[in-house]
JSON list of C-alpha atoms in Angstrom, two decimals:
[
{"chain": "C", "resi": 36, "resn": "MET", "atom": "CA", "xyz": [174.51, 3.69, -143.02]},
{"chain": "C", "resi": 37, "resn": "LEU", "atom": "CA", "xyz": [173.77, 0.01, -142.55]},
{"chain": "C", "resi": 38, "resn": "SER", "atom": "CA", "xyz": [175.72, -2.43, -144.69]},
{"chain": "C", "resi": 39, "resn": "GLU", "atom": "CA", "xyz": [174.13, -3.33, -148.03]},
{"chain": "C", "resi": 40, "resn": "GLU", "atom": "CA", "xyz": [174.56, -7.06, -147.34]},
{"chain": "C", "resi": 41, "resn": "PHE", "atom": "CA", "xyz": [172.72, -6.74, -144.00]},
{"chain": "C", "resi": 42, "resn": "LEU", "atom": "CA", "xyz": [169.88, -4.76, -145.57]},
{"chain": "C", "resi": 43, "resn": "ASP", "atom": "CA", "xyz": [169.54, -6.99, -148.63]},
{"chain": "C", "resi": 44, "resn": "HIS", "atom": "CA", "xyz": [169.25, -10.03, -146.37]},
{"chain": "C", "resi": 45, "resn": "GLN", "atom": "CA", "xyz": [166.60, -8.33, -144.26]},
{"chain": "C", "resi": 46, "resn": "SER", "atom": "CA", "xyz": [164.26, -6.88, -146.89]},
{"chain": "C", "resi": 47, "resn": "GLY", "atom": "CA", "xyz": [165.05, -8.26, -150.31]},
{"chain": "C", "resi": 48, "resn": "GLY", "atom": "CA", "xyz": [164.15, -4.86, -151.81]},
{"chain": "C", "resi": 49, "resn": "HIS", "atom": "CA", "xyz": [160.50, -4.86, -150.73]},
{"chain": "C", "resi": 50, "resn": "GLU", "atom": "CA", "xyz": [160.70, -1.41, -149.18]},
{"chain": "C", "resi": 51, "resn": "ARG", "atom": "CA", "xyz": [159.02, -0.02, -152.32]},
{"chain": "C", "resi": 52, "resn": "ILE", "atom": "CA", "xyz": [155.93, -2.11, -151.48]},
{"chain": "C", "resi": 53, "resn": "ILE", "atom": "CA", "xyz": [155.96, -0.55, -148.00]},
{"chain": "C", "resi": 54, "resn": "GLU", "atom": "CA", "xyz": [155.93, 2.90, -149.60]},
{"chain": "C", "resi": 55, "resn": "ILE", "atom": "CA", "xyz": [152.85, 1.97, -151.62]},
{"chain": "C", "resi": 56, "resn": "LEU", "atom": "CA", "xyz": [151.15, 0.54, -148.53]},
{"chain": "C", "resi": 57, "resn": "VAL", "atom": "CA", "xyz": [151.88, 3.75, -146.61]},
{"chain": "C", "resi": 58, "resn": "TYR", "atom": "CA", "xyz": [150.30, 5.74, -149.44]},
{"chain": "C", "resi": 59, "resn": "LEU", "atom": "CA", "xyz": [147.22, 3.48, -149.66]},
{"chain": "C", "resi": 60, "resn": "LEU", "atom": "CA", "xyz": [146.62, 3.41, -145.91]},
{"chain": "C", "resi": 61, "resn": "ASP", "atom": "CA", "xyz": [147.13, 7.16, -145.64]},
{"chain": "C", "resi": 62, "resn": "GLU", "atom": "CA", "xyz": [144.50, 7.66, -148.33]},
{"chain": "C", "resi": 63, "resn": "MET", "atom": "CA", "xyz": [142.16, 5.25, -146.56]},
{"chain": "C", "resi": 64, "resn": "ARG", "atom": "CA", "xyz": [142.57, 7.22, -143.31]},
{"chain": "C", "resi": 65, "resn": "LYS", "atom": "CA", "xyz": [141.27, 10.22, -145.25]},
{"chain": "C", "resi": 66, "resn": "ASP", "atom": "CA", "xyz": [138.11, 8.15, -145.85]},
{"chain": "C", "resi": 67, "resn": "THR", "atom": "CA", "xyz": [138.99, 7.52, -149.50]},
{"chain": "C", "resi": 68, "resn": "GLN", "atom": "CA", "xyz": [137.56, 4.23, -150.73]},
{"chain": "C", "resi": 69, "resn": "LEU", "atom": "CA", "xyz": [140.11, 1.82, -152.23]},
{"chain": "C", "resi": 70, "resn": "ALA", "atom": "CA", "xyz": [138.40, 2.06, -155.63]},
{"chain": "C", "resi": 71, "resn": "ASP", "atom": "CA", "xyz": [138.74, 5.86, -155.53]},
{"chain": "C", "resi": 72, "resn": "ILE", "atom": "CA", "xyz": [142.46, 6.03, -154.76]},
{"chain": "C", "resi": 73, "resn": "ASP", "atom": "CA", "xyz": [144.37, 7.69, -157.59]},
{"chain": "C", "resi": 74, "resn": "LEU", "atom": "CA", "xyz": [146.87, 5.04, -158.65]},
{"chain": "C", "resi": 75, "resn": "ALA", "atom": "CA", "xyz": [148.26, 7.33, -161.35]},
{"chain": "C", "resi": 76, "resn": "LYS", "atom": "CA", "xyz": [150.10, 9.16, -158.56]},
{"chain": "C", "resi": 77, "resn": "LEU", "atom": "CA", "xyz": [151.91, 5.94, -157.71]},
{"chain": "C", "resi": 78, "resn": "SER", "atom": "CA", "xyz": [152.80, 5.30, -161.35]},
{"chain": "C", "resi": 79, "resn": "ALA", "atom": "CA", "xyz": [154.04, 8.89, -161.65]},
{"chain": "C", "resi": 80, "resn": "ARG", "atom": "CA", "xyz": [156.33, 8.27, -158.67]},
{"chain": "C", "resi": 81, "resn": "GLY", "atom": "CA", "xyz": [157.91, 5.35, -160.58]},
{"chain": "C", "resi": 82, "resn": "PHE", "atom": "CA", "xyz": [156.14, 2.38, -159.04]},
{"chain": "C", "resi": 83, "resn": "THR", "atom": "CA", "xyz": [155.44, -0.48, -161.43]},
{"chain": "C", "resi": 84, "resn": "GLN", "atom": "CA", "xyz": [152.05, -2.12, -161.92]},
{"chain": "C", "resi": 85, "resn": "SER", "atom": "CA", "xyz": [153.50, -5.28, -160.40]},
{"chain": "C", "resi": 86, "resn": "GLU", "atom": "CA", "xyz": [154.58, -3.43, -157.24]},
{"chain": "C", "resi": 87, "resn": "ILE", "atom": "CA", "xyz": [151.17, -1.75, -156.93]},
{"chain": "C", "resi": 88, "resn": "SER", "atom": "CA", "xyz": [149.40, -5.09, -157.42]},
{"chain": "C", "resi": 89, "resn": "THR", "atom": "CA", "xyz": [151.64, -6.72, -154.81]},
{"chain": "C", "resi": 90, "resn": "ALA", "atom": "CA", "xyz": [150.78, -4.00, -152.29]},
{"chain": "C", "resi": 91, "resn": "PHE", "atom": "CA", "xyz": [147.05, -4.44, -152.94]},
{"chain": "C", "resi": 92, "resn": "SER", "atom": "CA", "xyz": [147.42, -8.21, -152.64]},
{"chain": "C", "resi": 93, "resn": "TRP", "atom": "CA", "xyz": [149.20, -7.86, -149.29]},
{"chain": "C", "resi": 94, "resn": "LEU", "atom": "CA", "xyz": [146.54, -5.42, -148.09]},
{"chain": "C", "resi": 95, "resn": "PHE", "atom": "CA", "xyz": [143.69, -7.75, -149.04]},
{"chain": "C", "resi": 96, "resn": "ASP", "atom": "CA", "xyz": [145.47, -10.74, -147.47]},
{"chain": "C", "resi": 97, "resn": "LYS", "atom": "CA", "xyz": [146.02, -8.78, -144.25]},
{"chain": "C", "resi": 98, "resn": "VAL", "atom": "CA", "xyz": [142.33, -7.86, -144.14]},
{"chain": "C", "resi": 99, "resn": "ALA", "atom": "CA", "xyz": [141.34, -11.49, -144.81]},
{"chain": "C", "resi": 100, "resn": "ILE", "atom": "CA", "xyz": [143.58, -12.76, -142.01]},
{"chain": "C", "resi": 101, "resn": "THR", "atom": "CA", "xyz": [142.25, -10.11, -139.63]},
{"chain": "C", "resi": 102, "resn": "ALA", "atom": "CA", "xyz": [138.65, -10.98, -140.54]},
{"chain": "C", "resi": 103, "resn": "LYS", "atom": "CA", "xyz": [139.38, -14.69, -139.98]},
{"chain": "C", "resi": 104, "resn": "ASP", "atom": "CA", "xyz": [140.55, -13.76, -136.47]},
{"chain": "C", "resi": 105, "resn": "GLY", "atom": "CA", "xyz": [137.29, -11.87, -135.83]},
{"chain": "C", "resi": 106, "resn": "GLY", "atom": "CA", "xyz": [138.57, -8.42, -136.69]},
{"chain": "C", "resi": 107, "resn": "SER", "atom": "CA", "xyz": [137.86, -5.94, -139.44]},
{"chain": "C", "resi": 108, "resn": "LEU", "atom": "CA", "xyz": [139.75, -3.50, -141.64]},
{"chain": "C", "resi": 109, "resn": "ALA", "atom": "CA", "xyz": [139.45, -0.99, -138.81]},
{"chain": "C", "resi": 110, "resn": "THR", "atom": "CA", "xyz": [141.10, -3.28, -136.29]},
{"chain": "C", "resi": 111, "resn": "ALA", "atom": "CA", "xyz": [143.82, -4.18, -138.78]},
{"chain": "C", "resi": 112, "resn": "PHE", "atom": "CA", "xyz": [144.95, -0.65, -139.58]},
{"chain": "C", "resi": 113, "resn": "ASP", "atom": "CA", "xyz": [143.16, 1.94, -137.41]},
{"chain": "C", "resi": 114, "resn": "PRO", "atom": "CA", "xyz": [145.15, 3.00, -134.33]},
{"chain": "C", "resi": 115, "resn": "LYS", "atom": "CA", "xyz": [141.96, 4.12, -132.55]},
{"chain": "C", "resi": 116, "resn": "ALA", "atom": "CA", "xyz": [140.53, 0.61, -132.93]},
{"chain": "C", "resi": 117, "resn": "ARG", "atom": "CA", "xyz": [143.78, -0.79, -131.52]},
{"chain": "C", "resi": 118, "resn": "ALA", "atom": "CA", "xyz": [143.95, 1.77, -128.70]},
{"chain": "C", "resi": 119, "resn": "LYS", "atom": "CA", "xyz": [143.23, -0.80, -125.99]},
{"chain": "C", "resi": 120, "resn": "ASP", "atom": "CA", "xyz": [144.86, -4.10, -125.17]},
{"chain": "C", "resi": 121, "resn": "LYS", "atom": "CA", "xyz": [143.05, -7.44, -124.70]},
{"chain": "C", "resi": 122, "resn": "ASN", "atom": "CA", "xyz": [142.09, -6.50, -121.12]},
{"chain": "C", "resi": 123, "resn": "GLY", "atom": "CA", "xyz": [140.61, -3.13, -122.10]},
{"chain": "C", "resi": 124, "resn": "ARG", "atom": "CA", "xyz": [143.54, -1.12, -120.76]},
{"chain": "C", "resi": 125, "resn": "PRO", "atom": "CA", "xyz": [144.93, 1.72, -122.87]},
{"chain": "C", "resi": 126, "resn": "ASN", "atom": "CA", "xyz": [148.02, 0.79, -124.88]},
{"chain": "C", "resi": 127, "resn": "SER", "atom": "CA", "xyz": [151.24, 2.56, -124.04]},
{"chain": "C", "resi": 128, "resn": "PHE", "atom": "CA", "xyz": [152.51, 5.71, -125.67]},
{"chain": "C", "resi": 129, "resn": "ARG", "atom": "CA", "xyz": [155.99, 5.45, -127.21]},
{"chain": "C", "resi": 130, "resn": "VAL", "atom": "CA", "xyz": [158.64, 8.03, -126.29]},
{"chain": "C", "resi": 131, "resn": "TYR", "atom": "CA", "xyz": [162.10, 7.70, -127.83]},
{"chain": "C", "resi": 132, "resn": "HIS", "atom": "CA", "xyz": [164.99, 7.23, -125.41]},
{"chain": "C", "resi": 133, "resn": "GLU", "atom": "CA", "xyz": [167.86, 9.73, -125.63]},
{"chain": "C", "resi": 134, "resn": "ILE", "atom": "CA", "xyz": [170.11, 7.13, -127.28]},
{"chain": "C", "resi": 135, "resn": "GLU", "atom": "CA", "xyz": [167.41, 6.31, -129.84]},
{"chain": "C", "resi": 136, "resn": "ARG", "atom": "CA", "xyz": [167.03, 10.01, -130.64]},
{"chain": "C", "resi": 137, "resn": "MET", "atom": "CA", "xyz": [170.79, 10.27, -131.14]},
{"chain": "C", "resi": 138, "resn": "VAL", "atom": "CA", "xyz": [171.00, 7.29, -133.50]},
{"chain": "C", "resi": 139, "resn": "LEU", "atom": "CA", "xyz": [167.69, 7.61, -135.39]},
{"chain": "C", "resi": 140, "resn": "SER", "atom": "CA", "xyz": [167.38, 10.65, -137.63]},
{"chain": "C", "resi": 141, "resn": "ARG", "atom": "CA", "xyz": [164.27, 12.78, -137.01]},
{"chain": "C", "resi": 142, "resn": "ASP", "atom": "CA", "xyz": [162.83, 11.55, -140.30]},
{"chain": "C", "resi": 143, "resn": "ALA", "atom": "CA", "xyz": [163.51, 7.93, -139.30]},
{"chain": "C", "resi": 144, "resn": "GLN", "atom": "CA", "xyz": [161.78, 8.50, -135.95]},
{"chain": "C", "resi": 145, "resn": "GLY", "atom": "CA", "xyz": [158.77, 9.99, -137.73]},
{"chain": "C", "resi": 146, "resn": "TYR", "atom": "CA", "xyz": [158.64, 7.19, -140.29]},
{"chain": "C", "resi": 147, "resn": "LEU", "atom": "CA", "xyz": [158.63, 4.54, -137.54]},
{"chain": "C", "resi": 148, "resn": "LEU", "atom": "CA", "xyz": [155.75, 6.29, -135.81]},
{"chain": "C", "resi": 149, "resn": "GLN", "atom": "CA", "xyz": [153.91, 6.55, -139.13]},
{"chain": "C", "resi": 150, "resn": "LEU", "atom": "CA", "xyz": [154.25, 2.80, -139.72]},
{"chain": "C", "resi": 151, "resn": "ARG", "atom": "CA", "xyz": [152.86, 2.13, -136.26]},
{"chain": "C", "resi": 152, "resn": "GLU", "atom": "CA", "xyz": [150.02, 4.63, -136.59]},
{"chain": "C", "resi": 153, "resn": "LEU", "atom": "CA", "xyz": [148.99, 3.20, -139.96]},
{"chain": "C", "resi": 154, "resn": "GLY", "atom": "CA", "xyz": [148.86, -0.26, -138.43]},
{"chain": "C", "resi": 155, "resn": "LEU", "atom": "CA", "xyz": [151.65, -1.71, -140.54]},
{"chain": "C", "resi": 156, "resn": "MET", "atom": "CA", "xyz": [153.65, -2.41, -137.41]},
{"chain": "C", "resi": 157, "resn": "SER", "atom": "CA", "xyz": [152.60, -3.25, -133.85]},
{"chain": "C", "resi": 158, "resn": "GLU", "atom": "CA", "xyz": [154.19, -1.70, -130.76]},
{"chain": "C", "resi": 159, "resn": "SER", "atom": "CA", "xyz": [156.26, -4.85, -130.17]},
{"chain": "C", "resi": 160, "resn": "GLU", "atom": "CA", "xyz": [157.36, -4.99, -133.82]},
{"chain": "C", "resi": 161, "resn": "MET", "atom": "CA", "xyz": [158.43, -1.35, -133.59]},
{"chain": "C", "resi": 162, "resn": "GLU", "atom": "CA", "xyz": [160.49, -2.18, -130.48]},
{"chain": "C", "resi": 163, "resn": "LEU", "atom": "CA", "xyz": [162.07, -5.15, -132.27]},
{"chain": "C", "resi": 164, "resn": "LEU", "atom": "CA", "xyz": [162.96, -2.98, -135.26]},
{"chain": "C", "resi": 165, "resn": "ILE", "atom": "CA", "xyz": [164.50, -0.27, -133.06]},
{"chain": "C", "resi": 166, "resn": "ASP", "atom": "CA", "xyz": [166.51, -2.94, -131.23]},
{"chain": "C", "resi": 167, "resn": "ARG", "atom": "CA", "xyz": [167.80, -4.32, -134.55]},
{"chain": "C", "resi": 168, "resn": "LEU", "atom": "CA", "xyz": [168.73, -0.82, -135.72]},
{"chain": "C", "resi": 169, "resn": "LEU", "atom": "CA", "xyz": [170.59, -0.02, -132.50]},
{"chain": "C", "resi": 170, "resn": "MET", "atom": "CA", "xyz": [172.42, -3.38, -132.50]},
{"chain": "C", "resi": 171, "resn": "ALA", "atom": "CA", "xyz": [173.64, -2.75, -136.04]},
{"chain": "C", "resi": 172, "resn": "GLY", "atom": "CA", "xyz": [176.22, -0.44, -134.47]},
{"chain": "C", "resi": 173, "resn": "VAL", "atom": "CA", "xyz": [175.81, 2.56, -136.74]},
{"chain": "C", "resi": 174, "resn": "SER", "atom": "CA", "xyz": [176.05, 6.15, -135.57]},
{"chain": "C", "resi": 175, "resn": "GLN", "atom": "CA", "xyz": [173.17, 7.51, -137.67]},
{"chain": "C", "resi": 176, "resn": "VAL", "atom": "CA", "xyz": [170.15, 5.56, -138.98]},
{"chain": "C", "resi": 177, "resn": "SER", "atom": "CA", "xyz": [168.34, 7.09, -141.95]},
{"chain": "C", "resi": 178, "resn": "THR", "atom": "CA", "xyz": [164.77, 6.72, -143.12]},
{"chain": "C", "resi": 179, "resn": "LYS", "atom": "CA", "xyz": [166.07, 4.53, -145.95]},
{"chain": "C", "resi": 180, "resn": "ASP", "atom": "CA", "xyz": [167.61, 2.17, -143.39]},
{"chain": "C", "resi": 181, "resn": "VAL", "atom": "CA", "xyz": [164.31, 1.99, -141.48]},
{"chain": "C", "resi": 182, "resn": "LYS", "atom": "CA", "xyz": [162.33, 1.34, -144.68]},
{"chain": "C", "resi": 183, "resn": "GLU", "atom": "CA", "xyz": [164.59, -1.52, -145.70]},
{"chain": "C", "resi": 184, "resn": "LEU", "atom": "CA", "xyz": [164.53, -3.25, -142.31]},
{"chain": "C", "resi": 185, "resn": "ALA", "atom": "CA", "xyz": [160.81, -2.61, -141.81]},
{"chain": "C", "resi": 186, "resn": "ALA", "atom": "CA", "xyz": [160.03, -4.43, -145.06]},
{"chain": "C", "resi": 187, "resn": "GLY", "atom": "CA", "xyz": [161.60, -7.63, -143.73]},
{"chain": "C", "resi": 188, "resn": "LEU", "atom": "CA", "xyz": [159.71, -7.34, -140.47]},
{"chain": "C", "resi": 189, "resn": "ILE", "atom": "CA", "xyz": [156.34, -6.39, -141.94]},
{"chain": "C", "resi": 190, "resn": "PHE", "atom": "CA", "xyz": [156.43, -9.09, -144.60]},
{"chain": "C", "resi": 191, "resn": "ASP", "atom": "CA", "xyz": [157.71, -11.66, -142.04]},
{"chain": "C", "resi": 192, "resn": "PHE", "atom": "CA", "xyz": [160.60, -12.96, -144.15]},
{"chain": "C", "resi": 193, "resn": "GLU", "atom": "CA", "xyz": [162.47, -14.53, -141.23]},
{"chain": "C", "resi": 194, "resn": "ASP", "atom": "CA", "xyz": [159.59, -16.72, -140.05]},
{"chain": "C", "resi": 195, "resn": "SER", "atom": "CA", "xyz": [159.39, -19.09, -142.99]},
{"chain": "C", "resi": 196, "resn": "GLY", "atom": "CA", "xyz": [159.07, -22.09, -140.67]},
{"chain": "C", "resi": 197, "resn": "ARG", "atom": "CA", "xyz": [155.37, -21.53, -140.06]},
{"chain": "C", "resi": 198, "resn": "VAL", "atom": "CA", "xyz": [153.34, -22.76, -143.01]},
{"chain": "C", "resi": 199, "resn": "GLY", "atom": "CA", "xyz": [151.14, -19.97, -144.33]},
{"chain": "C", "resi": 200, "resn": "SER", "atom": "CA", "xyz": [152.82, -17.41, -142.09]},
{"chain": "C", "resi": 201, "resn": "ARG", "atom": "CA", "xyz": [154.01, -15.15, -144.87]},
{"chain": "C", "resi": 202, "resn": "LEU", "atom": "CA", "xyz": [152.03, -13.07, -147.27]},
{"chain": "C", "resi": 203, "resn": "MET", "atom": "CA", "xyz": [154.81, -12.76, -149.85]},
{"chain": "C", "resi": 204, "resn": "LEU", "atom": "CA", "xyz": [157.43, -15.07, -151.30]},
{"chain": "C", "resi": 205, "resn": "ASN", "atom": "CA", "xyz": [161.16, -14.52, -150.95]},
{"chain": "C", "resi": 206, "resn": "ALA", "atom": "CA", "xyz": [163.25, -14.35, -154.11]},
{"chain": "C", "resi": 207, "resn": "ASN", "atom": "CA", "xyz": [164.74, -17.79, -153.34]},
{"chain": "C", "resi": 208, "resn": "ASP", "atom": "CA", "xyz": [161.41, -19.54, -152.53]},
{"chain": "C", "resi": 209, "resn": "VAL", "atom": "CA", "xyz": [160.34, -22.38, -154.81]},
{"chain": "C", "resi": 210, "resn": "ILE", "atom": "CA", "xyz": [156.74, -23.41, -155.50]},
{"chain": "C", "resi": 211, "resn": "HIS", "atom": "CA", "xyz": [156.26, -27.14, -155.99]}
]
């Protein structure tokens, strides 16, 4: 288990938003329109209206940023649309190294792949996250550990130096 202080610094508790995003994107992959997604299921699982709204806000911001860069919702979150690199070559296929399989639980491995397949994390971000998990020096990484660290990476908490680079505020951010 990763230390609570390390995880709190990395994610600030936003892993619940990641769970909502996973649910929303999974529903969208089933060709469910955003307006038709049953949000009562999220409320029944204990998510607050504020958390659900934050996830939708992040999703809309991500789509807006992707559209500004000439992309669409499909290119933002559909792995088939992201199947080729800038030069038209197929992207690589990720296979876990023996050490990664020893340290990451099977559920954690699957969750990482799910985040990548849903478009919440790029290949390079997945590599960065795995590196951080392995450098933490723990013998077994759980799905909970992955969720907490993934939140910090997905919401870009560490890159506060770039103006407009983050889609969410940190708890200690001040608006002037």
